[in-house]
PDB file of C-alpha atoms and ligand atoms in Angstrom:
ATOM      1  CA  UNK B   1      24.200  16.124   3.644  1.00 52.00           C
ATOM      2  CA  UNK B   2      24.078  13.045   5.890  1.00 55.00           C
ATOM      3  CA  UNK B   3      23.525   9.336   5.449  1.00 53.00           C
ATOM      4  CA  UNK B   4      20.140   7.895   6.405  1.00 51.00           C
ATOM      5  CA  UNK B   5      20.874   4.959   8.683  1.00 52.00           C
ATOM      6  CA  UNK B   6      17.513   3.258   8.292  1.00 51.00           C
ATOM      7  CA  UNK B   7      17.283   0.083   6.190  1.00 79.00           C
ATOM      8  CA  UNK B   8      13.603   0.714   5.608  1.00 92.00           C
ATOM      9  CA  UNK B   9      12.712   1.984   2.136  1.00 97.00           C
ATOM     10  CA  UNK B  10      12.253   5.723   1.946  1.00 98.00           C
ATOM     11  CA  UNK B  11      11.417   8.149  -0.828  1.00 98.00           C
ATOM     12  CA  UNK B  12      11.858  11.874  -1.250  1.00 98.00           C
ATOM     13  CA  UNK B  13       8.662  13.597  -2.370  1.00 99.00           C
ATOM     14  CA  UNK B  14       8.628  17.299  -3.165  1.00 99.00           C
ATOM     15  CA  UNK B  15       5.692  19.554  -3.953  1.00 99.00           C
ATOM     16  CA  UNK B  16       7.141  21.896  -6.557  1.00 98.00           C
ATOM     17  CA  UNK B  17       6.559  25.691  -6.504  1.00 98.00           C
ATOM     18  CA  UNK B  18       3.480  25.491  -8.775  1.00 98.00           C
ATOM     19  CA  UNK B  19       1.844  22.965  -6.431  1.00 98.00           C
ATOM     20  CA  UNK B  20       2.491  25.207  -3.420  1.00 98.00           C
ATOM     21  CA  UNK B  21       1.293  28.380  -5.188  1.00 98.00           C
ATOM     22  CA  UNK B  22      -1.846  26.690  -6.517  1.00 98.00           C
ATOM     23  CA  UNK B  23      -2.878  25.632  -3.020  1.00 98.00           C
ATOM     24  CA  UNK B  24      -2.422  21.894  -3.644  1.00 98.00           C
ATOM     25  CA  UNK B  25      -0.250  21.121  -0.613  1.00 98.00           C
ATOM     26  CA  UNK B  26      -3.012  19.558   1.496  1.00 98.00           C
ATOM     27  CA  UNK B  27      -4.433  17.600  -1.437  1.00 98.00           C
ATOM     28  CA  UNK B  28      -1.040  16.119  -2.362  1.00 98.00           C
ATOM     29  CA  UNK B  29       0.034  15.261   1.191  1.00 98.00           C
ATOM     30  CA  UNK B  30      -3.363  13.690   1.730  1.00 98.00           C
ATOM     31  CA  UNK B  31      -2.856  11.181  -1.091  1.00 97.00           C
ATOM     32  CA  UNK B  32       0.314   9.795   0.520  1.00 97.00           C
ATOM     33  CA  UNK B  33      -1.272   9.799   3.985  1.00 96.00           C
ATOM     34  CA  UNK B  34      -4.379   7.976   2.775  1.00 96.00           C
ATOM     35  CA  UNK B  35      -2.273   5.360   0.988  1.00 96.00           C
ATOM     36  CA  UNK B  36      -0.827   4.529   4.397  1.00 94.00           C
ATOM     37  CA  UNK B  37       2.850   5.463   4.190  1.00 95.00           C
ATOM     38  CA  UNK B  38       4.731   6.816   7.185  1.00 95.00           C
ATOM     39  CA  UNK B  39       5.620  10.521   7.155  1.00 97.00           C
ATOM     40  CA  UNK B  40       9.212  10.911   8.357  1.00 97.00           C
ATOM     41  CA  UNK B  41      10.018  14.479   7.304  1.00 98.00           C
ATOM     42  CA  UNK B  42       8.099  17.594   6.228  1.00 98.00           C
ATOM     43  CA  UNK B  43       9.107  21.206   5.684  1.00 98.00           C
ATOM     44  CA  UNK B  44       8.403  24.296   3.587  1.00 98.00           C
ATOM     45  CA  UNK B  45      11.679  25.407   2.051  1.00 98.00           C
ATOM     46  CA  UNK B  46      13.093  27.944  -0.405  1.00 98.00           C
ATOM     47  CA  UNK B  47      15.545  25.932  -2.473  1.00 96.00           C
ATOM     48  CA  UNK B  48      18.902  27.544  -3.332  1.00 98.00           C
ATOM     49  CA  UNK B  49      20.186  27.163  -6.905  1.00 98.00           C
ATOM     50  CA  UNK B  50      23.140  24.924  -6.001  1.00 98.00           C
ATOM     51  CA  UNK B  51      20.875  22.416  -4.240  1.00 98.00           C
ATOM     52  CA  UNK B  52      18.480  22.293  -7.223  1.00 98.00           C
ATOM     53  CA  UNK B  53      21.469  21.704  -9.531  1.00 98.00           C
ATOM     54  CA  UNK B  54      22.794  18.908  -7.306  1.00 98.00           C
ATOM     55  CA  UNK B  55      19.364  17.277  -7.026  1.00 98.00           C
ATOM     56  CA  UNK B  56      18.891  17.261 -10.818  1.00 98.00           C
ATOM     57  CA  UNK B  57      22.599  16.710 -11.706  1.00 97.00           C
ATOM     58  CA  UNK B  58      21.779  13.727 -13.979  1.00 97.00           C
ATOM     59  CA  UNK B  59      19.783  16.096 -16.201  1.00 98.00           C
ATOM     60  CA  UNK B  60      22.402  18.830 -16.488  1.00 98.00           C
ATOM     61  CA  UNK B  61      23.129  18.213 -20.179  1.00 98.00           C
ATOM     62  CA  UNK B  62      19.439  18.376 -21.117  1.00 98.00           C
ATOM     63  CA  UNK B  63      18.213  21.487 -22.948  1.00 98.00           C
ATOM     64  CA  UNK B  64      15.477  22.114 -20.361  1.00 98.00           C
ATOM     65  CA  UNK B  65      17.928  22.068 -17.399  1.00 98.00           C
ATOM     66  CA  UNK B  66      18.214  25.884 -16.931  1.00 98.00           C
ATOM     67  CA  UNK B  67      14.414  26.256 -17.036  1.00 98.00           C
ATOM     68  CA  UNK B  68      14.042  23.360 -14.595  1.00 98.00           C
ATOM     69  CA  UNK B  69      16.419  25.017 -12.104  1.00 98.00           C
ATOM     70  CA  UNK B  70      14.615  28.383 -12.464  1.00 98.00           C
ATOM     71  CA  UNK B  71      11.279  26.615 -11.895  1.00 98.00           C
ATOM     72  CA  UNK B  72      12.337  24.677  -8.797  1.00 98.00           C
ATOM     73  CA  UNK B  73      13.919  27.775  -7.224  1.00 98.00           C
ATOM     74  CA  UNK B  74      11.061  30.144  -8.179  1.00 98.00           C
ATOM     75  CA  UNK B  75       9.249  29.840  -4.838  1.00 98.00           C
ATOM     76  CA  UNK B  76       8.976  27.645  -1.768  1.00 98.00           C
ATOM     77  CA  UNK B  77       8.700  23.884  -2.127  1.00 98.00           C
ATOM     78  CA  UNK B  78       7.377  21.321   0.357  1.00 99.00           C
ATOM     79  CA  UNK B  79       9.979  18.651   1.130  1.00 99.00           C
ATOM     80  CA  UNK B  80       8.805  15.281   2.404  1.00 98.00           C
ATOM     81  CA  UNK B  81      10.348  11.970   3.381  1.00 98.00           C
ATOM     82  CA  UNK B  82       7.951   9.009   3.291  1.00 98.00           C
ATOM     83  CA  UNK B  83       8.728   5.491   4.441  1.00 97.00           C
ATOM     84  CA  UNK B  84       7.340   1.986   3.866  1.00 96.00           C
ATOM     85  CA  UNK B  85       7.815  -1.223   1.936  1.00 95.00           C
ATOM     86  CA  UNK B  86       7.683  -0.465  -1.778  1.00 97.00           C
ATOM     87  CA  UNK B  87       7.200   3.254  -1.156  1.00 98.00           C
ATOM     88  CA  UNK B  88       9.408   4.379  -4.072  1.00 98.00           C
ATOM     89  CA  UNK B  89       7.504   2.572  -6.834  1.00 98.00           C
ATOM     90  CA  UNK B  90       4.139   3.128  -5.176  1.00 98.00           C
ATOM     91  CA  UNK B  91       4.741   6.876  -4.887  1.00 98.00           C
ATOM     92  CA  UNK B  92       5.706   7.023  -8.573  1.00 98.00           C
ATOM     93  CA  UNK B  93       2.364   5.318  -9.360  1.00 98.00           C
ATOM     94  CA  UNK B  94       0.450   7.777  -7.198  1.00 98.00           C
ATOM     95  CA  UNK B  95       2.275  10.656  -8.937  1.00 99.00           C
ATOM     96  CA  UNK B  96       1.765   9.437 -12.526  1.00 98.00           C
ATOM     97  CA  UNK B  97       3.693   9.998 -15.761  1.00 98.00           C
ATOM     98  CA  UNK B  98       6.163  12.894 -16.116  1.00 98.00           C
ATOM     99  CA  UNK B  99       3.973  14.489 -18.806  1.00 98.00           C
ATOM    100  CA  UNK B 100       0.676  15.234 -17.029  1.00 98.00           C
ATOM    101  CA  UNK B 101      -1.240  14.868 -20.308  1.00 98.00           C
ATOM    102  CA  UNK B 102      -0.110  11.233 -20.367  1.00 98.00           C
ATOM    103  CA  UNK B 103      -0.659  10.650 -16.648  1.00 98.00           C
ATOM    104  CA  UNK B 104      -3.683   8.500 -15.840  1.00 98.00           C
ATOM    105  CA  UNK B 105      -6.711  10.100 -14.207  1.00 98.00           C
ATOM    106  CA  UNK B 106      -6.562   9.289 -10.510  1.00 98.00           C
ATOM    107  CA  UNK B 107      -2.860  10.087 -10.311  1.00 98.00           C
ATOM    108  CA  UNK B 108      -1.668  13.400  -8.870  1.00 98.00           C
ATOM    109  CA  UNK B 109      -0.360  14.703 -12.196  1.00 98.00           C
ATOM    110  CA  UNK B 110      -3.257  13.165 -14.108  1.00 98.00           C
ATOM    111  CA  UNK B 111      -5.752  14.991 -11.908  1.00 98.00           C
ATOM    112  CA  UNK B 112      -3.960  18.247 -11.143  1.00 98.00           C
ATOM    113  CA  UNK B 113      -1.553  19.261 -13.928  1.00 98.00           C
ATOM    114  CA  UNK B 114      -1.272  19.861 -17.682  1.00 98.00           C
ATOM    115  CA  UNK B 115       2.400  20.667 -18.440  1.00 98.00           C
ATOM    116  CA  UNK B 116       5.628  18.648 -18.080  1.00 98.00           C
ATOM    117  CA  UNK B 117       7.396  21.842 -17.030  1.00 98.00           C
ATOM    118  CA  UNK B 118       4.778  22.452 -14.284  1.00 98.00           C
ATOM    119  CA  UNK B 119       4.068  18.953 -13.061  1.00 98.00           C
ATOM    120  CA  UNK B 120       3.510  19.854  -9.370  1.00 98.00           C
ATOM    121  CA  UNK B 121       5.426  17.068  -7.651  1.00 98.00           C
ATOM    122  CA  UNK B 122       8.669  15.095  -7.621  1.00 98.00           C
ATOM    123  CA  UNK B 123       9.247  11.523  -6.462  1.00 98.00           C
ATOM    124  CA  UNK B 124      12.557   9.608  -6.221  1.00 98.00           C
ATOM    125  CA  UNK B 125      13.015   7.012  -8.972  1.00 98.00           C
ATOM    126  CA  UNK B 126      14.865   4.333  -6.909  1.00 98.00           C
ATOM    127  CA  UNK B 127      15.451   3.430  -3.246  1.00 98.00           C
ATOM    128  CA  UNK B 128      19.099   4.526  -3.602  1.00 98.00           C
ATOM    129  CA  UNK B 129      18.018   7.895  -4.965  1.00 98.00           C
ATOM    130  CA  UNK B 130      15.409   8.139  -2.190  1.00 98.00           C
ATOM    131  CA  UNK B 131      18.197   7.892   0.396  1.00 97.00           C
ATOM    132  CA  UNK B 132      20.463  10.222  -1.574  1.00 98.00           C
ATOM    133  CA  UNK B 133      17.771  12.882  -1.988  1.00 98.00           C
ATOM    134  CA  UNK B 134      16.561  12.730   1.629  1.00 98.00           C
ATOM    135  CA  UNK B 135      20.194  13.226   2.640  1.00 98.00           C
ATOM    136  CA  UNK B 136      20.422  16.234   0.331  1.00 98.00           C
ATOM    137  CA  UNK B 137      17.217  17.991   1.357  1.00 98.00           C
ATOM    138  CA  UNK B 138      17.033  17.210   5.095  1.00 98.00           C
ATOM    139  CA  UNK B 139      19.536  17.925   7.845  1.00 97.00           C
ATOM    140  CA  UNK B 140      20.345  15.520  10.621  1.00 91.00           C
ATOM    141  CA  UNK B 141      17.651  15.751  13.297  1.00 94.00           C
ATOM    142  CA  UNK B 142      14.904  16.865  10.901  1.00 98.00           C
ATOM    143  CA  UNK B 143      13.482  13.364  10.432  1.00 97.00           C
ATOM    144  CA  UNK B 144      10.958  12.086  12.967  1.00 95.00           C
ATOM    145  CA  UNK B 145      11.662   9.098  15.211  1.00 90.00           C
ATOM    146  CA  UNK B 146       8.350   7.217  15.170  1.00 87.00           C
ATOM    147  CA  UNK B 147       9.788   4.361  17.238  1.00 80.00           C
ATOM    148  CA  UNK B 148       9.509   6.543  20.342  1.00 76.00           C
ATOM    149  CA  UNK B 149       5.906   7.643  19.776  1.00 80.00           C
ATOM    150  CA  UNK B 150       3.158   6.341  22.066  1.00 75.00           C
ATOM    151  CA  UNK B 151      -0.349   6.366  20.582  1.00 72.00           C
ATOM    152  CA  UNK B 152      -2.774   6.019  23.489  1.00 71.00           C
ATOM    153  CA  UNK B 153      -5.499   7.798  21.442  1.00 72.00           C
ATOM    154  CA  UNK B 154      -5.717   4.731  19.229  1.00 63.00           C
ATOM    155  CA  UNK B 155      -6.188   2.253  22.070  1.00 57.00           C
TER     156      UNK B 155
HETATM  157  P1  RTP V 201      10.719  14.181 -11.121  1.00 85.18           P
HETATM  158  O1  RTP V 201      12.205  13.820 -11.076  1.00 85.18           O
HETATM  159  O2  RTP V 201      10.456  15.651 -10.982  1.00 85.18           O
HETATM  160  O3  RTP V 201       9.868  13.330 -10.235  1.00 85.18           O
HETATM  161  O4  RTP V 201      10.226  13.866 -12.562  1.00 85.18           O
HETATM  162  P2  RTP V 201      10.376  12.556 -13.439  1.00 85.18           P
HETATM  163  O5  RTP V 201      11.311  11.570 -12.794  1.00 85.18           O
HETATM  164  O6  RTP V 201       8.987  12.127 -13.745  1.00 85.18           O
HETATM  165  O7  RTP V 201      11.051  13.148 -14.735  1.00 85.18           O
HETATM  166  P3  RTP V 201      12.580  13.435 -15.125  1.00 85.18           P
HETATM  167  O8  RTP V 201      12.795  12.917 -16.504  1.00 85.18           O
HETATM  168  O9  RTP V 201      13.522  13.020 -14.033  1.00 85.18           O
HETATM  169  O10 RTP V 201      12.587  15.018 -15.225  1.00 85.18           O
HETATM  170  C1  RTP V 201      12.661  15.796 -14.080  1.00 85.18           C
HETATM  171  C2  RTP V 201      11.777  16.990 -14.229  1.00 85.18           C
HETATM  172  O11 RTP V 201      12.277  17.838 -15.258  1.00 85.18           O
HETATM  173  C3  RTP V 201      11.192  18.493 -15.891  1.00 85.18           C
HETATM  174  N1  RTP V 201      11.222  18.178 -17.309  1.00 85.18           N
HETATM  175  N2  RTP V 201      11.003  19.063 -18.246  1.00 85.18           N
HETATM  176  N3  RTP V 201      11.001  18.319 -21.787  1.00 85.18           N
HETATM  177  C4  RTP V 201      10.899  19.065 -20.709  1.00 85.18           C
HETATM  178  O12 RTP V 201      10.666  20.255 -20.759  1.00 85.18           O
HETATM  179  C5  RTP V 201      11.088  18.430 -19.402  1.00 85.18           C
HETATM  180  N4  RTP V 201      11.352  17.147 -19.206  1.00 85.18           N
HETATM  181  C6  RTP V 201      11.450  16.974 -17.870  1.00 85.18           C
HETATM  182  C7  RTP V 201       9.922  18.015 -15.247  1.00 85.18           C
HETATM  183  O13 RTP V 201       9.575  18.935 -14.194  1.00 85.18           O
HETATM  184  C8  RTP V 201      10.336  16.685 -14.650  1.00 85.18           C
HETATM  185  O14 RTP V 201       9.506  16.312 -13.575  1.00 85.18           O
END
């Protein structure tokens, strides 16, 4: 765990095991890319139980907690850090309601999922949690430094 120094708003987005296994990785990443946010971190990762429990610690008294931990650790996930003004709330809009049956068409869950317990993607619910979760899921050095990138192909 490390602290993200940047003052710019960041969110932690994770494609859950069902999204990876159903071949939705490209589709989901594409929605954030097309919206125009900056990709700062990206990796395929097998989540250990203790990390899943830490990530979802606020839900540990809920009856579905053991199933949630089994689900998140059941196969590889895709971890992403996205950056931009308003990225946390905007990503939650792109993702849609927790229950995919209530998520609007056009949202990721509204278009691609049917069950709350298999809702394909996670997004941080506040800028503070975005920083906390990126610090949990990424190690120092895993986030890209866009400031140093030259883009002559755009000129
Ligand atoms: P997430 O953290 O995954 O982005 O989801 P969220 O904010 O929309 O929903 P939250 O209430 O934080 O719940 C986290 C995840 O737990 C699973 N869940 N199962 N009644 C249930 O069986 C139930 N309720 C929640 C979902 O995978 C949800 O995304």
